[in-house]
Short mmCIF file of C-alpha atoms and ligand atoms in Angstrom, two decimals:
data_model
loop_
_atom_site.label_atom_id
_atom_site.label_comp_id
_atom_site.label_asym_id
_atom_site.label_seq_id
_atom_site.Cartn_x
_atom_site.Cartn_y
_atom_site.Cartn_z
CA UNK G 1 -0.29 26.04 3.95
CA UNK G 2 1.01 24.59 7.03
CA UNK G 3 2.01 27.47 9.67
CA UNK G 4 5.97 27.83 10.10
CA UNK G 5 7.48 27.02 13.43
CA UNK G 6 9.11 29.66 14.55
CA UNK G 7 11.42 29.09 18.36
CA UNK G 8 11.81 32.68 19.41
CA UNK G 9 14.97 32.61 21.67
CA UNK G 10 15.46 35.39 23.74
CA UNK G 11 18.64 36.17 25.81
CA UNK G 12 19.03 38.71 28.80
CA UNK G 13 20.63 42.14 27.72
CA UNK G 14 18.75 45.49 27.12
CA UNK G 15 17.61 44.41 23.32
CA UNK G 16 15.27 42.05 24.86
CA UNK G 17 12.58 44.59 24.90
CA UNK G 18 12.85 44.48 20.95
CA UNK G 19 12.26 41.22 20.89
CA UNK G 20 8.33 41.81 21.76
CA UNK G 21 7.53 43.20 18.80
CA UNK G 22 9.57 40.69 17.03
CA UNK G 23 7.22 38.05 18.04
CA UNK G 24 4.34 39.69 17.90
CA UNK G 25 5.26 40.47 14.39
CA UNK G 26 5.90 37.36 13.19
CA UNK G 27 2.59 35.81 15.39
CA UNK G 28 0.29 38.46 13.05
CA UNK G 29 2.40 37.60 9.96
CA UNK G 30 0.83 33.81 10.48
CA UNK G 31 3.78 32.15 12.01
CA UNK G 32 3.19 29.77 15.01
CA UNK G 33 5.71 31.45 17.53
CA UNK G 34 6.96 30.25 20.75
CA UNK G 35 9.57 31.91 23.28
CA UNK G 36 12.17 31.05 25.10
CA UNK G 37 13.16 33.73 27.74
CA UNK G 38 16.78 32.97 29.79
CA UNK G 39 16.80 33.91 33.30
CA UNK G 40 18.63 37.42 32.59
CA UNK G 41 16.44 37.61 29.11
CA UNK G 42 13.52 37.92 32.18
CA UNK G 43 14.97 40.94 34.49
CA UNK G 44 14.69 42.70 31.07
CA UNK G 45 11.27 41.74 29.97
CA UNK G 46 8.42 39.20 31.28
CA UNK G 47 7.17 35.99 29.86
CA UNK G 48 3.58 37.05 30.42
CA UNK G 49 4.45 39.83 27.56
CA UNK G 50 5.17 36.98 25.11
CA UNK G 51 2.42 34.37 26.24
CA UNK G 52 0.03 37.32 25.48
CA UNK G 53 1.51 38.50 22.07
CA UNK G 54 2.23 34.62 20.93
CA UNK G 55 -1.09 33.00 22.26
CA UNK G 56 1.44 30.41 23.80
CA UNK G 57 2.99 29.40 27.16
CA UNK G 58 6.42 30.70 27.46
CA UNK G 59 9.47 28.13 28.08
CA UNK G 60 12.04 29.38 30.88
CA UNK G 61 13.07 26.57 33.21
CA UNK G 62 14.37 23.15 31.57
CA UNK G 63 13.09 21.27 34.72
CA UNK G 64 9.54 23.02 34.15
CA UNK G 65 8.06 20.30 32.65
CA UNK G 66 4.80 21.67 31.26
CA UNK G 67 3.50 18.41 29.46
CA UNK G 68 4.13 14.91 31.48
CA UNK G 69 4.20 13.42 28.10
CA UNK G 70 7.28 15.16 26.28
CA UNK G 71 10.53 16.50 27.70
CA UNK G 72 9.83 20.30 26.89
CA UNK G 73 13.72 21.08 25.29
CA UNK G 74 13.20 18.56 22.86
CA UNK G 75 10.06 18.73 22.27
CA UNK G 76 10.39 21.93 20.90
CA UNK G 77 13.63 21.38 19.57
CA UNK G 78 12.03 18.84 17.23
CA UNK G 79 9.27 21.32 16.41
CA UNK G 80 10.78 24.44 15.09
CA UNK G 81 11.26 25.16 11.92
CA UNK G 82 13.63 27.80 12.37
CA UNK G 83 15.04 29.32 15.46
CA UNK G 84 15.86 32.81 16.19
CA UNK G 85 17.93 33.83 18.52
CA UNK G 86 17.53 37.56 19.34
CA UNK G 87 19.05 39.35 21.04
CA UNK G 88 22.17 36.74 21.60
CA UNK G 89 24.64 37.93 24.49
CA UNK G 90 28.17 37.18 24.59
CA UNK G 91 27.38 35.05 26.99
CA UNK G 92 25.09 32.94 25.22
CA UNK G 93 27.10 32.72 22.30
CA UNK G 94 29.82 31.25 24.26
CA UNK G 95 28.17 28.72 25.76
CA UNK G 96 26.37 27.46 22.40
CA UNK G 97 29.56 27.51 20.47
CA UNK G 98 31.38 25.36 22.93
CA UNK G 99 28.31 22.97 23.63
CA UNK G 100 27.36 24.04 27.13
CA UNK G 101 23.61 23.47 28.24
CA UNK G 102 23.10 24.64 31.37
CA UNK G 103 19.51 26.46 30.91
CA UNK G 104 16.34 26.30 28.44
CA UNK G 105 17.96 28.20 25.92
CA UNK G 106 21.41 26.19 25.70
CA UNK G 107 19.90 22.72 26.15
CA UNK G 108 17.30 23.12 23.35
CA UNK G 109 19.73 24.72 20.90
CA UNK G 110 21.34 21.51 21.40
CA UNK G 111 18.97 19.45 20.34
CA UNK G 112 17.84 21.29 17.70
CA UNK G 113 17.88 20.30 14.04
CA UNK G 114 16.37 23.34 12.46
CA UNK G 115 18.22 26.11 11.21
CA UNK G 116 19.42 28.96 13.34
CA UNK G 117 19.67 32.58 12.61
CA UNK G 118 21.19 34.49 15.60
CA UNK G 119 21.40 38.03 16.32
CA UNK G 120 24.05 39.21 18.83
CA UNK G 121 23.63 42.74 20.95
CA UNK G 122 26.62 43.87 22.84
CA UNK G 123 28.80 46.74 23.52
CA UNK G 124 30.73 47.19 20.87
CA UNK G 125 34.06 45.96 22.84
CA UNK G 126 32.71 42.68 23.62
CA UNK G 127 31.56 42.26 19.91
CA UNK G 128 35.14 42.93 18.81
CA UNK G 129 36.72 40.96 21.37
CA UNK G 130 38.65 37.61 20.03
CA UNK G 131 36.84 35.01 22.26
CA UNK G 132 33.68 36.63 20.77
CA UNK G 133 34.76 36.38 17.37
CA UNK G 134 35.95 32.84 17.66
CA UNK G 135 33.05 31.71 19.21
CA UNK G 136 30.60 33.43 16.17
CA UNK G 137 33.23 32.07 13.89
CA UNK G 138 32.79 28.93 15.67
CA UNK G 139 28.47 28.93 15.51
CA UNK G 140 28.84 29.96 11.54
CA UNK G 141 30.89 26.90 11.13
CA UNK G 142 27.73 25.21 12.26
CA UNK G 143 25.75 26.81 9.64
CA UNK G 144 24.22 29.24 11.90
CA UNK G 145 23.51 32.88 9.93
CA UNK G 146 24.28 36.26 12.11
CA UNK G 147 21.96 38.85 11.55
CA UNK G 148 24.60 41.35 12.18
CA UNK G 149 24.14 43.96 14.61
CA UNK G 150 23.88 47.63 13.85
CA UNK G 151 26.25 50.60 15.06
CA UNK G 152 25.02 53.70 16.73
CA UNK G 153 24.76 54.72 20.02
CA UNK G 154 24.89 51.75 22.75
CA UNK G 155 22.64 51.65 25.96
CA UNK G 156 25.74 51.59 27.58
CA UNK G 157 27.04 55.01 26.43
CA UNK G 158 29.57 53.53 23.31
CA UNK G 159 28.86 54.38 20.04
CA UNK G 160 29.78 51.67 17.92
CA UNK G 161 28.99 48.35 16.22
CA UNK G 162 26.28 46.20 18.74
CA UNK G 163 23.21 47.11 18.66
CA UNK G 164 20.59 44.41 17.98
CA UNK G 165 18.94 44.54 14.18
CA UNK G 166 15.65 46.52 14.03
CA UNK G 167 12.73 44.56 14.94
CA UNK G 168 12.03 45.00 10.90
CA UNK G 169 15.39 43.35 9.96
CA UNK G 170 15.11 40.67 12.05
CA UNK G 171 11.67 39.81 11.07
CA UNK G 172 12.74 40.48 7.63
CA UNK G 173 15.43 37.58 8.23
CA UNK G 174 13.04 35.34 8.77
CA UNK G 175 10.52 35.98 5.52
CA UNK G 176 13.44 35.68 3.58
CA UNK G 177 14.57 32.46 4.64
CA UNK G 178 11.31 30.97 4.13
CA UNK G 179 11.20 32.55 1.06
CA UNK G 180 14.74 30.82 0.21
CA UNK G 181 13.68 27.79 1.58
CA UNK G 182 9.80 28.22 -0.06
CA UNK G 183 10.78 24.77 -2.40
CA UNK G 184 10.90 22.74 1.05
CA UNK G 185 9.29 19.51 0.02
CA UNK G 186 10.07 19.74 -3.75
CA UNK G 187 14.30 20.06 -2.61
CA UNK G 188 15.58 17.20 -4.50
CA UNK G 189 18.01 16.50 -1.67
CA UNK G 190 16.05 17.44 1.22
CA UNK G 191 16.87 14.74 4.11
CA UNK G 192 20.14 13.54 2.17
CA UNK G 193 23.29 14.00 4.08
CA UNK G 194 25.90 14.90 1.79
CA UNK G 195 29.85 15.29 3.01
CA UNK G 196 31.99 17.11 0.25
CA UNK G 197 35.66 17.57 0.71
CA UNK G 198 37.82 20.52 -0.58
CA UNK G 199 40.87 22.44 -0.64
CA UNK G 200 44.73 20.85 -0.29
CA UNK G 201 46.29 19.32 2.58
CA UNK G 202 49.27 20.49 4.04
CA UNK G 203 52.00 18.01 5.01
CA UNK G 204 54.34 19.40 7.64
CA UNK G 205 58.06 19.14 7.09
CA UNK G 206 59.32 21.49 10.13
CA UNK G 207 58.03 24.25 11.98
CA UNK G 208 58.21 26.72 8.91
CA UNK G 209 57.65 24.42 5.99
CA UNK G 210 55.04 22.20 4.46
CA UNK G 211 53.87 20.72 0.90
CA UNK G 212 50.79 21.50 -0.40
CA UNK G 213 48.88 22.03 -3.37
CA UNK G 214 47.50 24.52 -6.22
CA UNK G 215 43.95 23.86 -4.95
CA UNK G 216 42.03 26.84 -3.93
CA UNK G 217 38.79 24.89 -2.81
CA UNK G 218 36.40 26.80 -5.31
CA UNK G 219 35.32 23.42 -6.87
CA UNK G 220 34.19 21.86 -4.00
CA UNK G 221 33.11 24.64 -2.03
CA UNK G 222 30.94 25.62 -5.17
CA UNK G 223 29.85 21.60 -4.86
CA UNK G 224 28.61 22.20 -1.32
CA UNK G 225 26.70 25.11 -1.97
CA UNK G 226 24.75 23.76 -4.44
CA UNK G 227 24.00 20.69 -2.48
CA UNK G 228 22.78 23.15 -0.12
CA UNK G 229 20.79 24.94 -2.25
CA UNK G 230 19.27 21.64 -3.13
CA UNK G 231 18.28 21.31 0.30
CA UNK G 232 20.67 18.46 1.59
CA UNK G 233 22.44 18.72 5.11
CA UNK G 234 25.98 19.21 3.92
CA UNK G 235 29.14 18.66 6.05
CA UNK G 236 32.32 20.63 4.23
CA UNK G 237 35.58 18.82 4.85
CA UNK G 238 38.19 21.44 4.46
CA UNK G 239 41.39 21.82 3.96
CA UNK G 240 43.42 25.30 4.69
CA UNK G 241 41.49 27.96 1.98
CA UNK G 242 40.95 31.39 2.04
CA UNK G 243 36.84 30.95 0.74
CA UNK G 244 33.99 32.20 2.84
CA UNK G 245 32.13 28.96 3.67
CA UNK G 246 28.83 28.77 2.10
CA UNK G 247 25.63 29.66 4.18
CA UNK G 248 24.28 26.93 5.70
CA UNK G 249 26.66 24.41 5.40
CA UNK G 250 28.85 22.70 8.38
CA UNK G 251 32.24 22.94 8.14
CA UNK G 252 34.97 20.80 9.55
CA UNK G 253 38.42 22.12 8.63
CA UNK G 254 41.36 19.78 8.46
CA UNK G 255 45.16 20.55 7.59
CA UNK G 256 46.71 17.14 7.07
CA UNK G 257 46.19 14.35 4.78
CA UNK G 258 45.86 12.22 8.04
CA UNK G 259 43.34 14.77 9.67
CA UNK G 260 41.37 14.92 6.73
CA UNK G 261 41.51 10.99 6.95
CA UNK G 262 40.21 10.55 10.36
CA UNK G 263 37.74 13.36 9.22
CA UNK G 264 36.35 11.67 6.66
CA UNK G 265 35.90 8.02 7.90
CA UNK G 266 34.52 9.27 11.02
CA UNK G 267 31.76 11.10 9.24
CA UNK G 268 31.77 8.35 6.69
CA UNK G 269 28.72 6.16 8.56
CA UNK G 270 26.33 9.01 7.95
CA UNK G 271 26.48 10.11 4.81
CA UNK G 272 23.99 9.53 1.89
CA UNK G 273 26.20 11.18 -1.03
CA UNK G 274 30.16 11.61 -1.04
CA UNK G 275 31.79 13.85 -3.11
CA UNK G 276 35.80 13.71 -2.80
CA UNK G 277 37.27 16.80 -4.60
CA UNK G 278 39.73 17.55 -2.33
CA UNK G 279 43.50 17.31 -3.79
CA UNK G 280 45.09 15.55 -0.89
CA UNK G 281 48.71 14.88 -0.40
CA UNK G 282 49.46 12.01 -2.06
CA UNK G 283 53.03 11.64 -0.16
CA UNK G 284 54.04 12.88 3.36
CA UNK G 285 57.36 13.83 5.00
CA UNK G 286 58.90 10.69 6.91
CA UNK G 287 60.20 12.56 9.53
CA UNK G 288 58.91 16.12 10.52
CA UNK G 289 61.77 18.27 12.60
CA UNK G 290 60.61 19.49 15.78
CA UNK G 291 63.05 22.92 15.22
CA UNK G 292 63.45 24.57 12.02
CA UNK G 293 65.81 22.39 10.26
CA UNK G 294 68.43 24.63 9.34
CA UNK G 295 70.47 24.81 5.93
CA UNK G 296 73.53 23.35 5.88
CA UNK G 297 74.33 21.75 2.49
CA UNK G 298 73.99 22.64 -0.97
CA UNK G 299 70.87 19.68 -1.35
CA UNK G 300 68.78 18.46 0.77
CA UNK G 301 67.28 14.99 0.50
CA UNK G 302 63.81 14.87 2.09
CA UNK G 303 62.33 11.05 2.00
CA UNK G 304 58.48 10.94 1.68
CA UNK G 305 56.29 7.97 2.77
CA UNK G 306 52.40 7.45 0.74
CA UNK G 307 49.63 9.08 2.42
CA UNK G 308 46.58 6.27 3.41
CA UNK G 309 44.30 6.88 0.46
CA UNK G 310 40.95 8.31 1.74
CA UNK G 311 38.77 7.67 -1.26
CA UNK G 312 40.08 4.53 -1.74
CA UNK G 313 39.31 3.89 2.06
CA UNK G 314 35.77 4.97 1.12
CA UNK G 315 35.24 2.75 -1.26
CA UNK G 316 36.19 -0.64 0.71
CA UNK G 317 33.73 0.75 2.89
CA UNK G 318 30.83 1.71 1.04
CA UNK G 319 27.47 0.11 1.98
CA UNK G 320 24.24 2.49 0.94
CA UNK G 321 26.48 5.84 0.00
CA UNK G 322 26.87 7.27 -3.09
CA UNK G 323 30.52 7.40 -3.84
CA UNK G 324 31.65 10.59 -6.23
CA UNK G 325 35.64 11.06 -6.65
CA UNK G 326 37.88 13.56 -8.58
CA UNK G 327 40.36 12.72 -11.21
CA UNK G 328 43.23 15.51 -11.57
CA UNK G 329 44.84 14.37 -14.85
CA UNK G 330 47.68 15.88 -17.31
CA UNK G 331 47.50 13.51 -20.01
CA UNK G 332 45.24 10.30 -21.04
CA UNK G 333 42.44 11.84 -18.86
CA UNK G 334 39.81 9.63 -19.81
CA UNK G 335 42.01 6.24 -19.12
CA UNK G 336 43.16 7.27 -15.60
CA UNK G 337 39.83 8.53 -14.58
CA UNK G 338 38.16 5.24 -15.50
CA UNK G 339 40.92 3.14 -13.65
CA UNK G 340 40.33 5.66 -10.30
CA UNK G 341 36.54 4.96 -10.64
CA UNK G 342 37.26 0.90 -10.69
CA UNK G 343 40.15 0.82 -8.09
CA UNK G 344 38.47 2.75 -6.00
CA UNK G 345 35.29 1.42 -6.08
CA UNK G 346 33.43 4.81 -7.03
CA UNK G 347 29.97 6.02 -8.48
CA UNK G 348 31.02 8.19 -10.72
CA UNK G 349 34.48 10.09 -11.42
CA UNK G 350 35.20 13.56 -12.54
CA UNK G 351 37.87 13.64 -14.54
CA UNK G 352 39.29 17.27 -15.24
CA UNK G 353 42.68 17.59 -17.25
CA UNK G 354 44.33 20.38 -14.83
CA UNK G 355 46.54 21.59 -17.67
CA UNK G 356 44.03 22.81 -19.62
CA UNK G 357 43.78 26.70 -19.28
CA UNK G 358 40.95 27.45 -17.46
CA UNK G 359 40.26 24.30 -15.73
CA UNK G 360 41.25 22.95 -12.54
CA UNK G 361 43.55 24.19 -9.78
CA UNK G 362 42.96 28.00 -9.07
CA UNK G 363 40.43 29.11 -11.48
CA UNK G 364 36.65 30.36 -11.57
CA UNK G 365 35.71 27.89 -14.45
CA UNK G 366 36.53 24.20 -15.05
CA UNK G 367 36.29 21.59 -17.86
CA UNK G 368 35.21 17.86 -16.93
CA UNK G 369 33.92 14.74 -17.94
CA UNK G 370 31.77 12.65 -15.77
CA UNK G 371 32.51 9.06 -15.76
CA UNK G 372 29.86 6.37 -14.10
CA UNK G 373 30.12 3.12 -13.48
CA UNK G 374 27.78 1.44 -15.98
CA UNK G 375 30.11 2.96 -18.60
CA UNK G 376 28.47 5.88 -19.64
CA UNK G 377 30.87 8.89 -20.03
CA UNK G 378 29.56 13.02 -20.53
CA UNK G 379 31.87 15.25 -21.20
CA UNK G 380 30.98 19.16 -20.82
CA UNK G 381 32.22 22.34 -22.19
CA UNK G 382 34.04 24.66 -20.02
CA UNK G 383 31.67 25.77 -17.58
CA UNK G 384 31.93 28.00 -14.08
CA UNK G 385 32.82 26.04 -11.01
CA UNK G 386 28.84 27.10 -9.96
CA UNK G 387 27.76 25.39 -13.18
CA UNK G 388 30.17 22.39 -13.08
CA UNK G 389 28.87 21.86 -9.41
CA UNK G 390 24.99 21.56 -10.32
CA UNK G 391 26.06 19.01 -13.34
CA UNK G 392 27.65 16.89 -11.06
CA UNK G 393 24.86 16.66 -8.56
CA UNK G 394 22.23 16.26 -11.51
CA UNK G 395 24.57 12.97 -12.48
CA UNK G 396 24.07 11.79 -8.42
CA UNK G 397 20.55 12.46 -8.22
CA UNK G 398 20.62 10.58 -11.60
CA UNK G 399 22.65 7.60 -9.73
CA UNK G 400 20.40 7.82 -6.75
CA UNK G 401 16.93 6.95 -8.82
CA UNK G 402 18.92 3.32 -8.87
O1 PMT I 501 40.13 23.69 -5.50
P1 PMT I 501 40.40 24.73 -7.01
O2 PMT I 501 41.32 25.60 -7.40
O3 PMT I 501 38.85 24.94 -7.37
O4 PMT I 501 40.54 22.91 -8.02
C1 PMT I 501 39.87 21.80 -8.40
C2 PMT I 501 40.63 20.53 -8.50
C3 PMT I 501 41.22 20.71 -9.58
C4 PMT I 501 41.38 20.35 -7.04
C5 PMT I 501 39.60 19.52 -8.49
O5 PMT I 501 38.68 19.48 -9.33
C6 PMT I 501 40.20 18.14 -8.55
O6 PMT I 501 40.50 17.69 -9.48
N1 PMT I 501 40.02 17.17 -7.23
C7 PMT I 501 40.88 16.24 -7.20
C8 PMT I 501 42.21 16.22 -6.73
C9 PMT I 501 42.89 15.05 -6.81
O7 PMT I 501 43.88 15.10 -5.91
O8 PMT I 501 43.08 14.26 -7.89
P2 PMT I 501 43.97 13.03 -7.98
O9 PMT I 501 43.49 12.39 -8.93
O10 PMT I 501 44.86 12.75 -7.35
O11 PMT I 501 42.76 12.06 -6.75
C10 PMT I 501 41.96 11.34 -7.13
C11 PMT I 501 41.02 10.89 -5.89
O12 PMT I 501 41.41 10.03 -5.15
C12 PMT I 501 40.35 12.18 -5.60
O13 PMT I 501 38.76 12.43 -5.56
C13 PMT I 501 40.75 13.00 -4.06
O14 PMT I 501 40.20 13.38 -3.31
C14 PMT I 501 41.36 11.21 -3.77
N2 PMT I 501 42.51 11.42 -2.96
C15 PMT I 501 43.82 11.57 -3.46
C16 PMT I 501 44.73 11.00 -2.54
C17 PMT I 501 44.69 10.36 -1.19
N3 PMT I 501 45.54 10.37 -0.54
N4 PMT I 501 43.43 10.30 -0.70
C18 PMT I 501 42.17 11.06 -1.60
O15 PMT I 501 41.17 10.57 -1.41
#
């Protein structure tokens, strides 16, 4: 089997010394390993250590071009099957979360399309600082997976969470990553870009009130997760939900129908498949009050205007994409769903009767009917949203064969 290529990026904390056994064990396990050391990392450990352990030249400087034929930070960014950042300092986490590219590690990470495992290590108070937490959330939103630090006595003398995971844990995480992705080549959606929209939107009325709906996001998140497991590059455009973003899925958070419209349209061109599961507000207040609207009269009449129909717009702009919409209905499910299929120029519509128990909003299950543009209709029994998501993607893959 072809050797898997690991790029080990080491930043400057005392835990940098633990990266040496990681490089060594990965090399001995049969991986091809290349190493980047930041300038600070070199204060703790030398390039020669890693060069000797991996039998490869070590990268330390963006401008030190080892081979004239290539630009090294782009070359190794493209070379890697997986990047492991260990240890990741607060500084490196901050830079990467904010797109700063001022050294070999950060330029390479900005350029790579490989998946990233990141193992933070720092003082417990730094680890718990809101700025670091926010930056880690941003990186998780890129689909990067964290290898949590351990708790214990830290090099600085504090006791708490911040110790770099042990070399065995880091190596295990790499093995697990490749085990999960072993099917590699046979993953049916590998190389495909999939955009899923999920959750509700919120339409603001004043600083304390908004209109929304009952969507929890469960159905859309299940589709995003299933598409990722099938090998796709998944972007989840989500309204406000309390759900955890599935591992490896890139997230774009929006609030209002207008924000979802703008985000979905801007990402549309690069997508192969779009599944619009979000429950988008059909109407939004004409007037948004800048201050809290004070209680005065017995009644309050609010004027609403139609929002732009995102799915219809995507249907009109459709080029190569497979476009799937949902229809949430409480009556005449098939008729209304078929009408949406035609009117919005969809390849498939997924109808669900949201008045049925165990179907639609908030539940862990859904009862769906899939209607394709060739007229075929496939009703399904009540299924978990994960199962329903897999069935939807099966039909999408059928559509791609045509
Ligand atoms: O999130 P859960 O709690 O798991 O619930 C799942 C669900 C019920 C939200 C989901 O299964 C579902 O039915 N999603 C679509 C909800 C909806 O808005 O349906 P609709 O029939 O009103 O809209 C039809 C389609 O047009 C949908 O694909 C919708 O995303 C899209 N639309 C609607 C309005 C608008 N302004 N822009 C749109 O793109």
